[in-house]
mmCIF file of C-alpha atoms in Angstrom:
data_model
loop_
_atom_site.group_PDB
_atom_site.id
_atom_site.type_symbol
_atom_site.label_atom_id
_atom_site.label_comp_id
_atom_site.label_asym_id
_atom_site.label_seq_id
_atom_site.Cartn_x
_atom_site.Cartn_y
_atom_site.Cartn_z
ATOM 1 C CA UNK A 5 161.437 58.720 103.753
ATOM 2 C CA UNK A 6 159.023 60.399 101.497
ATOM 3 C CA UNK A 7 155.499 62.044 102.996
ATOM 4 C CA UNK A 8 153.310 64.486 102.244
ATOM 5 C CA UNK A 9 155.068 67.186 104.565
ATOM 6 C CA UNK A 10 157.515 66.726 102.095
ATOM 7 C CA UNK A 11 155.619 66.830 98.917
ATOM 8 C CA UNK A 12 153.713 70.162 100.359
ATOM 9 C CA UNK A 13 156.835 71.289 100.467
ATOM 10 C CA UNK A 14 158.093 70.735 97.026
ATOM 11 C CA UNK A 15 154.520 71.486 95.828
ATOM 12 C CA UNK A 16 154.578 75.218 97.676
ATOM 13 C CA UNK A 17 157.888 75.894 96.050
ATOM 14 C CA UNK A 18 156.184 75.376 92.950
ATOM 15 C CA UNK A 19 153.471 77.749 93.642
ATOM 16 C CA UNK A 20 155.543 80.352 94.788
ATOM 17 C CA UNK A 21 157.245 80.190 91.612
ATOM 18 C CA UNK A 22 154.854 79.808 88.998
ATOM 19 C CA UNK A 23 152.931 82.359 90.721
ATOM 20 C CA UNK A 24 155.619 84.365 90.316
ATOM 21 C CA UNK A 25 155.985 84.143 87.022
ATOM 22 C CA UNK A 26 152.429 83.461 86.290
ATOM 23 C CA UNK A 27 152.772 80.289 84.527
ATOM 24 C CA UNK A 28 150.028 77.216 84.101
ATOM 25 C CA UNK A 29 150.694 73.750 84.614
ATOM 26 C CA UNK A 30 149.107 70.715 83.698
ATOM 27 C CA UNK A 31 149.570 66.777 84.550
ATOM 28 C CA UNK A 32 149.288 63.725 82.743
ATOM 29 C CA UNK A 33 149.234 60.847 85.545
ATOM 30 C CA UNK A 34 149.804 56.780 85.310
ATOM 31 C CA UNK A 35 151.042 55.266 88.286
ATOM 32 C CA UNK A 36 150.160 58.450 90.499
ATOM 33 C CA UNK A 37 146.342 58.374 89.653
ATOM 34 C CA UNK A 38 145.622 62.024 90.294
ATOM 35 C CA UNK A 39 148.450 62.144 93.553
ATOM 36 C CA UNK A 40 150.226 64.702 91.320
ATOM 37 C CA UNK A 41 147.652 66.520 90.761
ATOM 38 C CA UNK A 42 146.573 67.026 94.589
ATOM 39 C CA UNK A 43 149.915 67.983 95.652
ATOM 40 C CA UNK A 44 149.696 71.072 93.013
ATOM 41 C CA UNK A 45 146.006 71.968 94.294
ATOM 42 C CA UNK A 46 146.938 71.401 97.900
ATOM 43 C CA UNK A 47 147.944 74.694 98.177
ATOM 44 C CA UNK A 48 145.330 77.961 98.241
ATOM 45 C CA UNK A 49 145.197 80.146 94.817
ATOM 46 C CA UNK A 50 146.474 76.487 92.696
ATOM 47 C CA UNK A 51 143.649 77.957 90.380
ATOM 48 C CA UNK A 52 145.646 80.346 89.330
ATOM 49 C CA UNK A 53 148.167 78.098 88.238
ATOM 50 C CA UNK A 54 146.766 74.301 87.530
ATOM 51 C CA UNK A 55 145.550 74.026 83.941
ATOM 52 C CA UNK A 56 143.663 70.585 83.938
ATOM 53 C CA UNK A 57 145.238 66.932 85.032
ATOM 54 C CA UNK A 58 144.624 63.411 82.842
ATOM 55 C CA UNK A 59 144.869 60.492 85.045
ATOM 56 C CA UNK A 60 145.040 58.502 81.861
ATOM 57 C CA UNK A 61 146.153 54.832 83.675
ATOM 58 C CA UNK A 62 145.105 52.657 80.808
ATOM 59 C CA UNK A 63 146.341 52.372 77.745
ATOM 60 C CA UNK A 64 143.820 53.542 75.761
ATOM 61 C CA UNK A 65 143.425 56.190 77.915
ATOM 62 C CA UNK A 66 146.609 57.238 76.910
ATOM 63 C CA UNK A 67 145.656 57.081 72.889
ATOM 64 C CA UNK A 68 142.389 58.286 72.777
ATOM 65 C CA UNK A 69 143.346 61.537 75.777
ATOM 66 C CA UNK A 70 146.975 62.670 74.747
ATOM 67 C CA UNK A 71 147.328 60.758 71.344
ATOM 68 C CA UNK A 72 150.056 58.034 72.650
ATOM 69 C CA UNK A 73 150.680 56.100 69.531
ATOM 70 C CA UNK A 74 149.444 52.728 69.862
ATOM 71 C CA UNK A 75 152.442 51.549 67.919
ATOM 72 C CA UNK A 76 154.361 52.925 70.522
ATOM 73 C CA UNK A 77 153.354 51.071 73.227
ATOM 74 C CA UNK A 78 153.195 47.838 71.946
ATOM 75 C CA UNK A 79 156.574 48.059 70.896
ATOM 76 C CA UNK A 80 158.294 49.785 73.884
ATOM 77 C CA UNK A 81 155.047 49.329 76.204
ATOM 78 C CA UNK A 82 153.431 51.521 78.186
ATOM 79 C CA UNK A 83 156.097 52.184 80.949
ATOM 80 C CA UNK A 84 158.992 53.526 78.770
ATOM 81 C CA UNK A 85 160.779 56.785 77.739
ATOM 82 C CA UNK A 86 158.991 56.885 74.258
ATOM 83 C CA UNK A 87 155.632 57.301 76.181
ATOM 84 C CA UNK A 88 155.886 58.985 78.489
ATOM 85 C CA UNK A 89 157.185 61.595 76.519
ATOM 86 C CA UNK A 90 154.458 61.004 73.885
ATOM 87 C CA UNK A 91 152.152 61.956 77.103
ATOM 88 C CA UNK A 92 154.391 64.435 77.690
ATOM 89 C CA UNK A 93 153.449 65.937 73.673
ATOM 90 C CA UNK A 94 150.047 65.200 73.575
ATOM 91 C CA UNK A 95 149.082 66.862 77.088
ATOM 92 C CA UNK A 96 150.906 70.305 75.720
ATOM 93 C CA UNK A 97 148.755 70.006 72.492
ATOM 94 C CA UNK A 98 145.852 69.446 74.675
ATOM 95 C CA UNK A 99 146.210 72.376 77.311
ATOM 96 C CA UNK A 100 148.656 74.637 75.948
ATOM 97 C CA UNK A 101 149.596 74.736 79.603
ATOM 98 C CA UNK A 102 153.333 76.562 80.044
ATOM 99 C CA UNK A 103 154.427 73.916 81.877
ATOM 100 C CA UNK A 104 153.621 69.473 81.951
ATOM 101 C CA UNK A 105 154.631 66.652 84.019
ATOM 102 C CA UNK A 106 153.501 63.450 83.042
ATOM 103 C CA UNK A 107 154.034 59.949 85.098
ATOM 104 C CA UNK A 108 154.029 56.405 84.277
ATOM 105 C CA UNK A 109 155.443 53.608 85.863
ATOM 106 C CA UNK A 110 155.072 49.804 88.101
ATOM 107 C CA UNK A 111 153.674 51.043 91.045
ATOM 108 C CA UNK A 112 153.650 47.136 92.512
ATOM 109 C CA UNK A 113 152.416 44.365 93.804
ATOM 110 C CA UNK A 114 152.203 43.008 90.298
ATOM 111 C CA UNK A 115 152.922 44.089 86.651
ATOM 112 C CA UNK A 116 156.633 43.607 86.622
ATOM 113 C CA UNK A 117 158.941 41.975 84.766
ATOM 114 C CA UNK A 118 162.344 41.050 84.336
ATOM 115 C CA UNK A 119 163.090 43.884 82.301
ATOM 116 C CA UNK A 120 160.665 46.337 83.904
ATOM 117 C CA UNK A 121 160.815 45.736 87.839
ATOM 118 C CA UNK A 122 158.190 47.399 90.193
ATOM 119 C CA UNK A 123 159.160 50.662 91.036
ATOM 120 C CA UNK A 124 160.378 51.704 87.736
ATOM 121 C CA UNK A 125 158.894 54.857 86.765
ATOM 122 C CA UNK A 126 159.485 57.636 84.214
ATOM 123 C CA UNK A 127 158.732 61.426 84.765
ATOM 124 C CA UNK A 128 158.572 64.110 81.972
ATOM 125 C CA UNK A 129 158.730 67.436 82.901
ATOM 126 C CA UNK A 130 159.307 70.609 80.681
ATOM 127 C CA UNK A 131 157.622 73.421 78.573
ATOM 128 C CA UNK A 132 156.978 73.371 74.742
ATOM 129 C CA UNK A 133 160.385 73.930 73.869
ATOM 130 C CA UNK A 134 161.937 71.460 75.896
ATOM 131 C CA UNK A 135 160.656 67.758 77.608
ATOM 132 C CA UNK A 136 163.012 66.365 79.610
ATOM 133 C CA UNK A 137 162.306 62.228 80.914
ATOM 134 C CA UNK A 138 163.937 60.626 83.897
ATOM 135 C CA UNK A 139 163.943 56.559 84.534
ATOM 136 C CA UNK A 140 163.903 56.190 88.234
ATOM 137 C CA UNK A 141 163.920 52.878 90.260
ATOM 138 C CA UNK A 142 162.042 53.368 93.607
ATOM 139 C CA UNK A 143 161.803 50.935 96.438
ATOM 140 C CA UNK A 144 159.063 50.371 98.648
ATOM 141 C CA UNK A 145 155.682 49.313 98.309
ATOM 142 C CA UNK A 146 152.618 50.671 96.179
ATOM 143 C CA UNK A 147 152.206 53.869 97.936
ATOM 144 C CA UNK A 148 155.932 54.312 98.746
ATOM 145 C CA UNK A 149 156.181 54.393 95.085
ATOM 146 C CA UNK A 150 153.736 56.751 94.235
ATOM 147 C CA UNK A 151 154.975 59.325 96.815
ATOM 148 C CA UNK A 152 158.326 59.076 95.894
ATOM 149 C CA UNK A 153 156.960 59.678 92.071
ATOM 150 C CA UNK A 154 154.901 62.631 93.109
ATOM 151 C CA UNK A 155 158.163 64.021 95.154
ATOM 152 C CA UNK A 156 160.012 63.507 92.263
ATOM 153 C CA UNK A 157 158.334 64.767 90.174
ATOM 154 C CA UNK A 158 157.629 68.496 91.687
ATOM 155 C CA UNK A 159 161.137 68.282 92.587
ATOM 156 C CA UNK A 160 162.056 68.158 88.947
ATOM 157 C CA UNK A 161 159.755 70.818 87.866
ATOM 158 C CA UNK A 162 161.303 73.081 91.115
ATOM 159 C CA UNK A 163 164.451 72.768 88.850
ATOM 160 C CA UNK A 164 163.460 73.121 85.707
ATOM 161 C CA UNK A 165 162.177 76.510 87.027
ATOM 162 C CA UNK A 166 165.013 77.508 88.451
ATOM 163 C CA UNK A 167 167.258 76.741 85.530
ATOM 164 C CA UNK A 168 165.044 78.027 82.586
ATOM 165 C CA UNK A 169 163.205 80.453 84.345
ATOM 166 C CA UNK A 170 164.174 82.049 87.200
#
């Protein structure tokens, strides 16, 4: 089970290491709405290291903020690879932050379809020279789902670190 002991956790790994290597980060957030966000600035000094977050949870939100092409997400919608990773573009363009992780996903009760089930969720994570997206199913209910995103997510930048940069 995912809580926030377990997110602070991931989330002071993170600091350590951008600290570290004094690197910024920045978030783009959908399903989390901000969660993200507060894990990175749960810890003291996150100033240091968190750029600026966009909870952009509408679609326009996500054209007019990080420049999502609306084409985009009416033909692949607004829970796919394709945008997140056009989140994932426009948020580096907009921060020049070292690091992003952007979120977007069906956090539940409703919203779902055959084809795109609640709990599916995709996470980029990366630098300007290389955005990586992951699909993930998660089970649960609405706030399982967003903790398990927000894990996730840290998690992913934790390794991105550690392979790229450390």
């Amino acid at each position: 089970m995912i809580n926030w002991e377990k997110i602070n956790q991931e989330s002071k790994n993170l600091h350590i290491s951008m600290t570290k290597l004094s690197l910024t980060i920045s978030t783009a957030e959908s399903c989390t709405g901000g969660m993200l966000a507060s894990a990175i600035i749960h810890n003291p000094g996150s100033s240091k290291l968190f750029n600026k977050g966009y909870i952009t949870y509408s679609n326009e939100s996500k054209i007019l903020e990080l420049e999502v092409n609306p084409n985009i997400l009416k033909e692949f919608g607004a829970v796919s690879e394709k945008c997140c990773l056009m989140m994932a573009k426009g948020l580096l363009k907009k921060t020049a932050s070292n690091l992003i992780l952007t979120t977007t996903g069906i956090a539940g009760p409703e919203g779902s379809s055959y084809k795109k089930p609640i709990g599916l969720v995709w996470i980029c994570h990366g630098d300007d020279k290389k955005q990586i997206s992951n699909k993930f199913v998660f089970e649960g209910n609405r706030l399982d789902i967003r903790l398990k995103t927000t894990y996730q997510a840290l998690k992913l930048t934790n390794d991105f670190l550690k392979k790229y940069y450390l």
